[in-house]
C-alpha positions as a Python dict, from the first residue, in 0.01 Angstrom:
ca = {
    (1, 'K'): (0, 0, 0),
    (2, 'S'): (66, -115, 358),
    (3, 'G'): (-263, -309, 351),
    (4, 'I'): (-154, -494, 36),
    (5, 'T'): (183, -574, 193),
    (6, 'K'): (11, -716, 502),
    (7, 'A'): (-220, -924, 283),
    (8, 'M'): (77, -1061, 85),
    (9, 'N'): (267, -1144, 405),
    (10, 'L'): (-37, -1319, 550),
    (11, 'L'): (-78, -1517, 228),
    (12, 'K'): (286, -1627, 249),
    (13, 'E'): (237, -1733, 610),
    (14, 'M'): (-72, -1933, 514),
    (15, 'E'): (127, -2095, 233),
    (16, 'G'): (414, -2170, 473),
    (17, 'R'): (658, -1963, 261),
    (18, 'G'): (785, -1730, 529),
    (19, 'G'): (655, -1443, 734),
    (20, 'K'): (713, -1348, 1097),
    (21, 'R'): (472, -1603, 1239),
    (22, 'R'): (414, -1973, 1211),
    (23, 'L'): (43, -2032, 1182),
    (24, 'P'): (-142, -2339, 1317),
    (25, 'D'): (-134, -2640, 1087),
    (26, 'D'): (-507, -2623, 1025),
    (27, 'V'): (-478, -2269, 886),
    (28, 'R'): (-406, -2298, 516),
    (29, 'V'): (-451, -2091, 204),
    (30, 'D'): (-763, -2149, -7),
    (31, 'L'): (-889, -2027, -344),
    (32, 'Y'): (-1104, -1757, -186),
    (33, 'S'): (-806, -1608, -1),
    (34, 'I'): (-590, -1599, -313),
    (35, 'I'): (-865, -1439, -525),
    (36, 'N'): (-915, -1170, -262),
    (37, 'V'): (-545, -1082, -266),
    (38, 'I'): (-532, -1082, -648),
    (39, 'N'): (-836, -854, -666),
    (40, 'A'): (-687, -615, -413),
    (41, 'L'): (-360, -600, -607),
    (42, 'A'): (-541, -543, -939),
    (43, 'K'): (-722, -241, -792),
    (44, 'K'): (-388, -90, -691),
    (45, 'A'): (-221, -135, -1029),
    (46, 'M'): (-272, 225, -1140),
    (47, 'F'): (-94, 352, -829),
    (48, 'D'): (156, 76, -758),
    (49, 'K'): (365, -36, -1055),
    (50, 'T'): (477, -350, -871),
    (51, 'A'): (121, -484, -840),
    (52, 'P'): (112, -678, -1171),
    (53, 'K'): (435, -863, -1087),
    (54, 'M'): (301, -944, -742),
    (55, 'I'): (-11, -1092, -902),
    (56, 'E'): (208, -1299, -1133),
    (57, 'S'): (399, -1427, -833),
    (58, 'V'): (77, -1531, -662),
    (59, 'L'): (-47, -1693, -984),
    (60, 'S'): (277, -1887, -1033),
    (61, 'S'): (254, -2027, -681),
    (62, 'M'): (-111, -2111, -736),
    (63, 'E'): (-39, -2292, -1065),
    (64, 'Q'): (245, -2494, -915),
    (65, 'R'): (46, -2601, -610),
    (66, 'Y'): (-240, -2711, -831),
    (67, 'L'): (-1, -2914, -1050),
    (68, 'D'): (144, -3065, -731),
    (69, 'G'): (-197, -3202, -641),
    (70, 'E'): (-379, -2931, -449),
    (71, 'T'): (-687, -2952, -674),
    (72, 'D'): (-883, -2692, -479),
    (73, 'L'): (-632, -2425, -590),
    (74, 'K'): (-706, -2447, -961),
    (75, 'P'): (-665, -2099, -1116),
    (76, 'N'): (-976, -1960, -1280),
    (77, 'A'): (-1023, -1708, -1561),
    (78, 'M'): (-1077, -1424, -1317),
    (79, 'C'): (-726, -1469, -1172),
    (80, 'Y'): (-564, -1434, -1514),
    (81, 'N'): (-794, -1151, -1619),
    (82, 'C'): (-705, -956, -1305),
    (83, 'C'): (-339, -986, -1397),
    (84, 'I'): (-397, -881, -1759),
    (85, 'D'): (-608, -589, -1640),
    (86, 'A'): (-343, -488, -1386),
    (87, 'W'): (-77, -476, -1656),
    (88, 'S'): (-306, -282, -1890),
    (89, 'K'): (-367, -14, -1625),
    (90, 'S'): (-15, -1, -1485),
    (91, 'G'): (111, 267, -1722),
    (92, 'V'): (456, 107, -1756),
    (93, 'D'): (623, 120, -2097),
    (94, 'D'): (588, -253, -2162),
    (95, 'A'): (233, -283, -2025),
    (96, 'E'): (89, -406, -2355),
    (97, 'E'): (363, -666, -2406),
    (98, 'N'): (317, -802, -2055),
    (99, 'A'): (-61, -809, -2089),
    (100, 'R'): (-23, -1005, -2414),
    (101, 'R'): (223, -1241, -2244),
    (102, 'M'): (-33, -1315, -1973),
    (103, 'L'): (-300, -1371, -2239),
    (104, 'D'): (-73, -1632, -2402),
    (105, 'R'): (-5, -1786, -2062),
    (106, 'M'): (-379, -1812, -2003),
    (107, 'S'): (-421, -1997, -2335),
    (108, 'T'): (-130, -2228, -2254),
    (109, 'M'): (-270, -2318, -1912),
    (110, 'S'): (-610, -2382, -2066),
    (111, 'E'): (-454, -2642, -2296),
    (112, 'K'): (-217, -2781, -2033),
    (113, 'L'): (-492, -2834, -1778),
    (114, 'S'): (-755, -2933, -2039),
    (115, 'A'): (-962, -2648, -1898),
    (116, 'P'): (-1168, -2471, -2167),
    (117, 'E'): (-1299, -2234, -1899),
    (118, 'L'): (-948, -2083, -1885),
    (119, 'K'): (-952, -1973, -2248),
    (120, 'P'): (-921, -1597, -2294),
    (121, 'D'): (-1263, -1433, -2285),
    (122, 'T'): (-1417, -1092, -2355),
    (123, 'I'): (-1252, -938, -2050),
    (124, 'S'): (-910, -1077, -2148),
    (125, 'Y'): (-910, -935, -2501),
    (126, 'T'): (-1070, -607, -2397),
    (127, 'S'): (-796, -554, -2137),
    (128, 'I'): (-533, -590, -2410),
    (129, 'I'): (-712, -324, -2615),
    (130, 'T'): (-724, -103, -2305),
    (131, 'A'): (-346, -137, -2271),
    (132, 'I'): (-307, -35, -2636),
    (133, 'S'): (-532, 271, -2596),
    (134, 'R'): (-331, 393, -2297),
    (135, 'R'): (-10, 405, -2502),
    (136, 'K'): (-156, 669, -2735),
    (137, 'H'): (43, 562, -3041),
    (138, 'S'): (-48, 631, -3403),
    (139, 'D'): (-45, 257, -3475),
    (140, 'G'): (-272, 186, -3178),
    (141, 'P'): (-590, 149, -3386),
    (142, 'A'): (-428, -111, -3614),
    (143, 'R'): (-300, -312, -3317),
    (144, 'A'): (-637, -288, -3141),
    (145, 'E'): (-825, -403, -3449),
    (146, 'A'): (-582, -694, -3489),
    (147, 'V'): (-668, -804, -3134),
    (148, 'F'): (-1036, -759, -3217),
    (149, 'A'): (-996, -980, -3526),
    (150, 'T'): (-825, -1252, -3317),
    (151, 'M'): (-1104, -1224, -3065),
    (152, 'M'): (-1371, -1274, -3330),
    (153, 'E'): (-1183, -1570, -3485),
    (154, 'A'): (-1176, -1733, -3140),
    (155, 'G'): (-1553, -1697, -3119),
    (156, 'V'): (-1538, -1449, -2832),
    (157, 'K'): (-1810, -1183, -2841),
    (158, 'P'): (-1707, -821, -2789),
    (159, 'N'): (-1905, -596, -2554),
    (160, 'I'): (-1955, -222, -2516),
    (161, 'Y'): (-1619, -186, -2335),
    (162, 'T'): (-1437, -356, -2622),
    (163, 'Y'): (-1578, -113, -2878),
    (164, 'N'): (-1534, 191, -2653),
    (165, 'N'): (-1167, 109, -2608),
    (166, 'I'): (-1115, 71, -2982),
    (167, 'I'): (-1274, 414, -3030),
    (168, 'N'): (-1042, 545, -2759),
    (169, 'C'): (-746, 400, -2951),
    (170, 'W'): (-851, 613, -3247),
    (171, 'A'): (-915, 918, -3028),
    (172, 'S'): (-568, 901, -2874),
    (173, 'S'): (-382, 811, -3194),
    (174, 'G'): (-333, 1164, -3325),
    (175, 'R'): (-412, 1043, -3677),
    (176, 'K'): (-589, 1262, -3930),
    (177, 'D'): (-846, 993, -3999),
    (178, 'A'): (-915, 928, -3630),
    (179, 'A'): (-1253, 1101, -3602),
    (180, 'V'): (-1389, 951, -3924),
    (181, 'N'): (-1300, 600, -3808),
    (182, 'A'): (-1427, 657, -3455),
    (183, 'E'): (-1761, 770, -3596),
    (184, 'K'): (-1768, 471, -3832),
    (185, 'I'): (-1736, 234, -3534),
    (186, 'L'): (-2007, 424, -3348),
    (187, 'M'): (-2242, 389, -3645),
    (188, 'Q'): (-2169, 14, -3669),
    (189, 'M'): (-2248, -24, -3300),
    (190, 'Q'): (-2576, 164, -3339),
    (191, 'E'): (-2677, -47, -3639),
    (192, 'E'): (-2607, -370, -3448),
    (193, 'S'): (-2794, -235, -3147),
    (194, 'D'): (-3095, -149, -3364),
    (195, 'K'): (-3094, -512, -3483),
    (196, 'G'): (-3122, -632, -3124),
    (197, 'N'): (-2761, -669, -3005),
    (198, 'T'): (-2800, -467, -2686),
    (199, 'E'): (-2459, -583, -2561),
    (200, 'I'): (-2298, -314, -2774),
    (201, 'T'): (-2555, -36, -2755),
    (202, 'P'): (-2352, 288, -2760),
    (203, 'N'): (-2345, 457, -2419),
    (204, 'A'): (-2254, 806, -2298),
    (205, 'I'): (-1881, 723, -2313),
    (206, 'T'): (-1912, 609, -2675),
    (207, 'F'): (-2075, 932, -2786),
    (208, 'S'): (-1860, 1167, -2578),
    (209, 'T'): (-1534, 1002, -2689),
    (210, 'T'): (-1638, 1031, -3055),
    (211, 'I'): (-1733, 1397, -3012),
    (212, 'S'): (-1401, 1465, -2837),
    (213, 'C'): (-1225, 1286, -3121),
    (214, 'W'): (-1380, 1530, -3367),
    (215, 'A'): (-1283, 1824, -3145),
    (216, 'R'): (-921, 1706, -3133),
    (217, 'Q'): (-912, 1671, -3510),
    (218, 'G'): (-883, 2049, -3551),
    (219, 'D'): (-973, 2065, -3919),
    (220, 'K'): (-1249, 2199, -4142),
    (221, 'G'): (-1484, 1910, -4067),
    (222, 'S'): (-1446, 1902, -3687),
    (223, 'G'): (-1752, 2105, -3599),
    (224, 'E'): (-1981, 1935, -3847),
    (225, 'G'): (-1866, 1593, -3730),
    (226, 'A'): (-1919, 1670, -3361),
    (227, 'E'): (-2258, 1831, -3429),
    (228, 'R'): (-2361, 1526, -3628),
    (229, 'I'): (-2302, 1306, -3322),
    (230, 'L'): (-2496, 1550, -3103),
    (231, 'D'): (-2787, 1533, -3349),
    (232, 'M'): (-2769, 1156, -3331),
    (233, 'I'): (-2802, 1164, -2950),
    (234, 'E'): (-3102, 1395, -2968),
    (235, 'S'): (-3260, 1184, -3240),
    (236, 'I'): (-3234, 883, -3009),
    (237, 'N'): (-3394, 1089, -2730),
    (238, 'A'): (-3676, 1195, -2963),
    (239, 'R'): (-3762, 827, -3015),
    (240, 'G'): (-3823, 799, -2642),
    (241, 'D'): (-3485, 649, -2546),
    (242, 'T'): (-3348, 865, -2266),
    (243, 'S'): (-3074, 626, -2154),
    (244, 'I'): (-2824, 864, -2314),
    (245, 'K'): (-2868, 1234, -2257),
    (246, 'S'): (-2663, 1526, -2376),
    (247, 'N'): (-2541, 1760, -2103),
    (248, 'Q'): (-2337, 2078, -2070),
    (249, 'Y'): (-2017, 1884, -2133),
    (250, 'T'): (-2153, 1727, -2452),
    (251, 'Y'): (-2258, 2065, -2588),
    (252, 'G'): (-1933, 2220, -2467),
    (253, 'A'): (-1734, 1960, -2661),
    (254, 'V'): (-1934, 2035, -2979),
    (255, 'I'): (-1878, 2411, -2936),
    (256, 'N'): (-1509, 2338, -2879),
    (257, 'A'): (-1502, 2133, -3199),
    (258, 'W'): (-1650, 2426, -3390),
    (259, 'S'): (-1392, 2660, -3236),
    (260, 'K'): (-1123, 2434, -3382),
    (261, 'S'): (-1280, 2396, -3728),
    (262, 'Y'): (-998, 2585, -3896),
    (263, 'G'): (-1082, 2671, -4256),
    (264, 'H'): (-1458, 2642, -4222),
    (265, 'S'): (-1632, 2953, -4351),
    (266, 'D'): (-1903, 2964, -4085),
    (267, 'T'): (-1723, 2860, -3767),
    (268, 'V'): (-1833, 3149, -3545),
    (269, 'M'): (-2204, 3144, -3632),
    (270, 'R'): (-2221, 2764, -3600),
    (271, 'A'): (-2056, 2777, -3256),
    (272, 'I'): (-2297, 3051, -3148),
    (273, 'G'): (-2583, 2842, -3291),
    (274, 'I'): (-2496, 2549, -3064),
    (275, 'L'): (-2482, 2784, -2765),
    (276, 'D'): (-2821, 2931, -2867),
    (277, 'R'): (-2965, 2582, -2885),
    (278, 'M'): (-2821, 2497, -2544),
    (279, 'E'): (-2953, 2813, -2378),
    (280, 'E'): (-3300, 2762, -2525),
    (281, 'K'): (-3324, 2408, -2389),
    (282, 'Y'): (-3200, 2526, -2050),
    (283, 'V'): (-3458, 2807, -2036),
    (284, 'N'): (-3726, 2552, -2129),
    (285, 'G'): (-3640, 2341, -1827),
    (286, 'N'): (-3349, 2113, -1916),
    (287, 'I'): (-3128, 2175, -1612),
    (288, 'H'): (-2856, 1949, -1754),
    (289, 'L'): (-2792, 2201, -2032),
    (290, 'R'): (-2706, 2502, -1821),
    (291, 'P'): (-2428, 2674, -2020),
    (292, 'N'): (-2105, 2692, -1822),
    (293, 'G'): (-1788, 2898, -1849),
    (294, 'P'): (-1607, 2659, -2086),
    (295, 'C'): (-1904, 2675, -2329),
    (296, 'Y'): (-1897, 3055, -2347),
    (297, 'N'): (-1516, 3054, -2355),
    (298, 'A'): (-1514, 2813, -2649),
    (299, 'V'): (-1742, 3047, -2846),
    (300, 'I'): (-1521, 3345, -2759),
    (301, 'N'): (-1220, 3141, -2867),
    (302, 'A'): (-1387, 3064, -3200),
    (303, 'I'): (-1448, 3436, -3246),
    (304, 'A'): (-1089, 3527, -3150),
    (305, 'K'): (-946, 3280, -3403),
    (306, 'S'): (-1177, 3385, -3684),
    (307, 'S'): (-1086, 3621, -3967),
    (308, 'S'): (-1373, 3858, -3883),
    (309, 'K'): (-1280, 4226, -3871),
    (310, 'D'): (-1538, 4265, -3595),
    (311, 'K'): (-1394, 3989, -3376),
    (312, 'A'): (-1326, 4220, -3079),
    (313, 'F'): (-1683, 4350, -3081),
    (314, 'L'): (-1828, 4000, -3125),
    (315, 'A'): (-1614, 3871, -2838),
    (316, 'K'): (-1729, 4162, -2618),
    (317, 'S'): (-2091, 4087, -2708),
    (318, 'M'): (-2044, 3723, -2602),
    (319, 'L'): (-1879, 3839, -2278),
    (320, 'D'): (-2182, 4059, -2204),
    (321, 'R'): (-2410, 3763, -2272),
    (322, 'M'): (-2202, 3551, -2035),
    (323, 'K'): (-2217, 3816, -1763),
    (324, 'K'): (-2595, 3848, -1801),
    (325, 'S'): (-2635, 3472, -1763),
    (326, 'H'): (-2426, 3485, -1446),
    (327, 'E'): (-2623, 3780, -1310),
    (328, 'N'): (-2945, 3588, -1375),
    (329, 'G'): (-2835, 3312, -1142),
    (330, 'N'): (-2617, 3085, -1359),
    (331, 'E'): (-2321, 3045, -1125),
    (332, 'D'): (-2139, 2831, -1383),
    (333, 'A'): (-2120, 3123, -1628),
    (334, 'K'): (-1884, 3349, -1434),
    (335, 'P'): (-1611, 3495, -1662),
    (336, 'D'): (-1260, 3384, -1565),
    (337, 'M'): (-898, 3434, -1663),
    (338, 'R'): (-945, 3235, -1984),
    (339, 'T'): (-1244, 3451, -2081),
    (340, 'Y'): (-1063, 3781, -2047),
    (341, 'S'): (-733, 3661, -2191),
    (342, 'T'): (-917, 3535, -2501),
    (343, 'I'): (-1089, 3875, -2529),
    (344, 'L'): (-743, 4034, -2517),
    (345, 'N'): (-625, 3801, -2791),
    (346, 'A'): (-924, 3896, -3007),
    (347, 'C'): (-838, 4264, -2962),
    (348, 'A'): (-471, 4207, -3043),
    (349, 'F'): (-563, 4043, -3373),
    (350, 'T'): (-838, 4282, -3481),
    (351, 'F'): (-711, 4456, -3795),
    (352, 'I'): (-909, 4771, -3870),
    (353, 'E'): (-823, 5112, -4020),
    (354, 'D'): (-1082, 5344, -3864),
    (355, 'Q'): (-920, 5524, -3570),
    (356, 'A'): (-1246, 5560, -3376),
    (357, 'E'): (-1304, 5184, -3399),
    (358, 'K'): (-945, 5121, -3293),
    (359, 'E'): (-1009, 5326, -2980),
    (360, 'E'): (-1321, 5120, -2906),
    (361, 'V'): (-1126, 4796, -2942),
    (362, 'L'): (-848, 4935, -2722),
    (363, 'Q'): (-1107, 5018, -2457),
    (364, 'I'): (-1233, 4658, -2467),
    (365, 'A'): (-873, 4540, -2421),
    (366, 'R'): (-817, 4782, -2131),
    (367, 'Q'): (-1128, 4660, -1952),
    (368, 'A'): (-1029, 4295, -2001),
    (369, 'L'): (-683, 4362, -1857),
    (370, 'K'): (-838, 4547, -1564),
    (371, 'E'): (-1065, 4250, -1484),
    (372, 'I'): (-768, 4013, -1493),
    (373, 'L'): (-549, 4230, -1271),
    (374, 'N'): (-833, 4274, -1022),
    (375, 'G'): (-913, 3905, -1002),
    (376, 'S'): (-592, 3703, -998),
    (377, 'D'): (-222, 3682, -1073),
    (378, 'A'): (-176, 3772, -1439),
    (379, 'P'): (60, 3540, -1630),
    (380, 'A'): (310, 3668, -1885),
    (381, 'F'): (91, 3599, -2189),
    (382, 'V'): (-170, 3847, -2064),
    (383, 'F'): (81, 4133, -2069),
    (384, 'A'): (223, 4010, -2400),
    (385, 'S'): (-126, 4015, -2556),
    (386, 'F'): (-203, 4363, -2425),
    (387, 'L'): (132, 4498, -2547),
    (388, 'L'): (59, 4356, -2891),
    (389, 'A'): (-291, 4505, -2891),
    (390, 'C'): (-154, 4847, -2799),
    (391, 'S'): (115, 4828, -3068),
    (392, 'R'): (-154, 4774, -3331),
    (393, 'L'): (-429, 4999, -3199),
    (394, 'M'): (-241, 5303, -3066),
    (395, 'G'): (-63, 5554, -3283),
    (396, 'A'): (313, 5591, -3231),
    (397, 'G'): (423, 5869, -2998),
    (398, 'T'): (487, 5970, -2640),
    (399, 'K'): (147, 5847, -2518),
    (400, 'R'): (211, 5498, -2649),
    (401, 'D'): (562, 5500, -2506),
    (402, 'G'): (422, 5606, -2169),
    (403, 'V'): (174, 5317, -2168),
    (404, 'A'): (456, 5078, -2267),
    (405, 'Q'): (667, 5200, -1974),
    (406, 'V'): (383, 5157, -1723),
    (407, 'L'): (290, 4814, -1856),
    (408, 'F'): (644, 4685, -1854),
    (409, 'N'): (711, 4816, -1503),
    (410, 'E'): (403, 4632, -1375),
    (411, 'C'): (502, 4317, -1561),
    (412, 'R'): (854, 4337, -1418),
    (413, 'R'): (718, 4400, -1067),
    (414, 'R'): (513, 4084, -1091),
    (415, 'G'): (810, 3881, -1218),
    (416, 'V'): (635, 3771, -1537),
    (417, 'V'): (860, 3910, -1809),
    (418, 'D'): (911, 3637, -2068),
    (419, 'V'): (1036, 3632, -2426),
    (420, 'K'): (696, 3718, -2576),
    (421, 'V'): (669, 4020, -2348),
    (422, 'I'): (1006, 4148, -2469),
    (423, 'L'): (918, 4083, -2833),
    (424, 'N'): (589, 4269, -2810),
    (425, 'L'): (749, 4548, -2609),
    (426, 'R'): (986, 4596, -2904),
    (427, 'K'): (681, 4634, -3130),
    (428, 'M'): (513, 4887, -2905),
    (429, 'A'): (790, 5110, -2770),
    (430, 'S'): (999, 5351, -2977),
    (431, 'P'): (1372, 5270, -3000),
    (432, 'E'): (1455, 5542, -2749),
    (433, 'C'): (1185, 5430, -2506),
    (434, 'L'): (1297, 5069, -2539),
    (435, 'R'): (1657, 5166, -2455),
    (436, 'Q'): (1538, 5349, -2144),
    (437, 'I'): (1319, 5060, -2030),
    (438, 'L'): (1593, 4799, -2074),
    (439, 'K'): (1876, 5023, -1954),
    (440, 'G'): (2110, 4846, -1715),
    (441, 'S'): (1997, 4497, -1818),
    (442, 'R'): (2173, 4259, -2054),
    (443, 'V'): (1865, 4183, -2262),
    (444, 'P'): (1997, 4146, -2619),
    (445, 'V'): (1873, 4349, -2913),
    (446, 'G'): (1841, 4050, -3150),
    (447, 'N'): (1781, 3684, -3071),
    (448, 'I'): (1656, 3622, -2717),
    (449, 'V'): (1592, 3328, -2486),
    (450, 'L'): (1439, 3328, -2138),
    (451, 'D'): (1780, 3305, -1970),
    (452, 'D'): (1874, 3639, -2128),
    (453, 'I'): (1613, 3808, -1908),
    (454, 'P'): (1717, 3904, -1551),
    (455, 'Q'): (1603, 3644, -1299),
    (456, 'E'): (1410, 3893, -1086),
    (457, 'W'): (1210, 4001, -1393),
    (458, 'R'): (1102, 3643, -1471),
    (459, 'S'): (1081, 3490, -1123),
    (460, 'N'): (714, 3391, -1172),
    (461, 'V'): (732, 3275, -1534),
    (462, 'K'): (603, 2918, -1549),
    (463, 'S'): (788, 2772, -1846),
    (464, 'R'): (1083, 2818, -2069),
    (465, 'T'): (1046, 2982, -2408),
    (466, 'P'): (1240, 2885, -2722),
    (467, 'R'): (1464, 3133, -2895),
    (468, 'F'): (1278, 3403, -3091),
    (469, 'R'): (1380, 3685, -3313),
}
């Protein structure tokens, strides 16, 4: 920021508008100097919210001096585009409005100066769409497509960045039809590209944003939609075009989409199928498809959220597969906190009647908790999940009460007692055991909020919890 300030001060001195020094008469501002300052300010816009206004100030001075007869200071399209881009990236609430205002100003100056080269161009309109996408509003796609329509009416050709930002508007809109529309735009781009319009050939960002859009959708069609895009990438590769390649993140996003395909009857097997496909390609030499932790974790998450009665055993099987991959040299496949906490969640929501199987599931949960406690600081939800698992898998009695007492004491010692911990403790411990555990505290019997829990018990709890019953 200090460098920008120095540049602005020097520019003012060169313009004779102040500063600490008076420069020689033959030292004067030129177009090159101004463009350098504008460019430097535009690059700082994401970090310095005052940058766009500073660019406007420089532009205003530039415009006035040109109108006053300094013909070598005629603003060019790049100057205005830098200002529009700076507003679009600034992150301020009225970024889009200010970017649009500068677009209008650009058009006005083009007419005023009879300078067709100052008319808004591809960069100008694309920057407006970028500003829209950053706001993440549900009406973003409609506003972006309105800008696109204006752009086309003006005879300005869109490029890959224009289309990618429109797709991003859909991806960040939160709308239920976002993924379908994002994919529709992708298909239109591919069709145009196949006809010879290489300016809008979909790139890695296009495909990854569309896949992520499907993953965010979180409905029955998410996995199928994301996998369809992956198949499209690999179909392009099969034709000999390797400009776009799938990697571990692409596959991970597809697996994640399958893990969120709520309501689909085959979520788990399809997620595992993508992982199988990934591992096979990696074994056959594609180093870019080495499965990483998030890929395995997404499959385990799909298992944990499924309705399968065997979810705990399936999750454990995937954990073993992950460990084997790590032992075989895949450093990216090391199980982490998310892995074991998801295993715990699978155990807590495994509903079975056979007591021997319950004991097996409980043993899986115990081992997962042990791994977490050995490796890092365990957050409250880990203890809450294990308490819930025990309440469902252990028979009532003194043994279960004893485990509840030990668990809660450890949780309290670590300062991670939150509302969920108390709620699940109520499910696990007998009334008498619960009274003994909470004796001396003011934790209520009914409704509870985080502030009801003694401060020393919750000193390491990260966030507040709403009232639960």
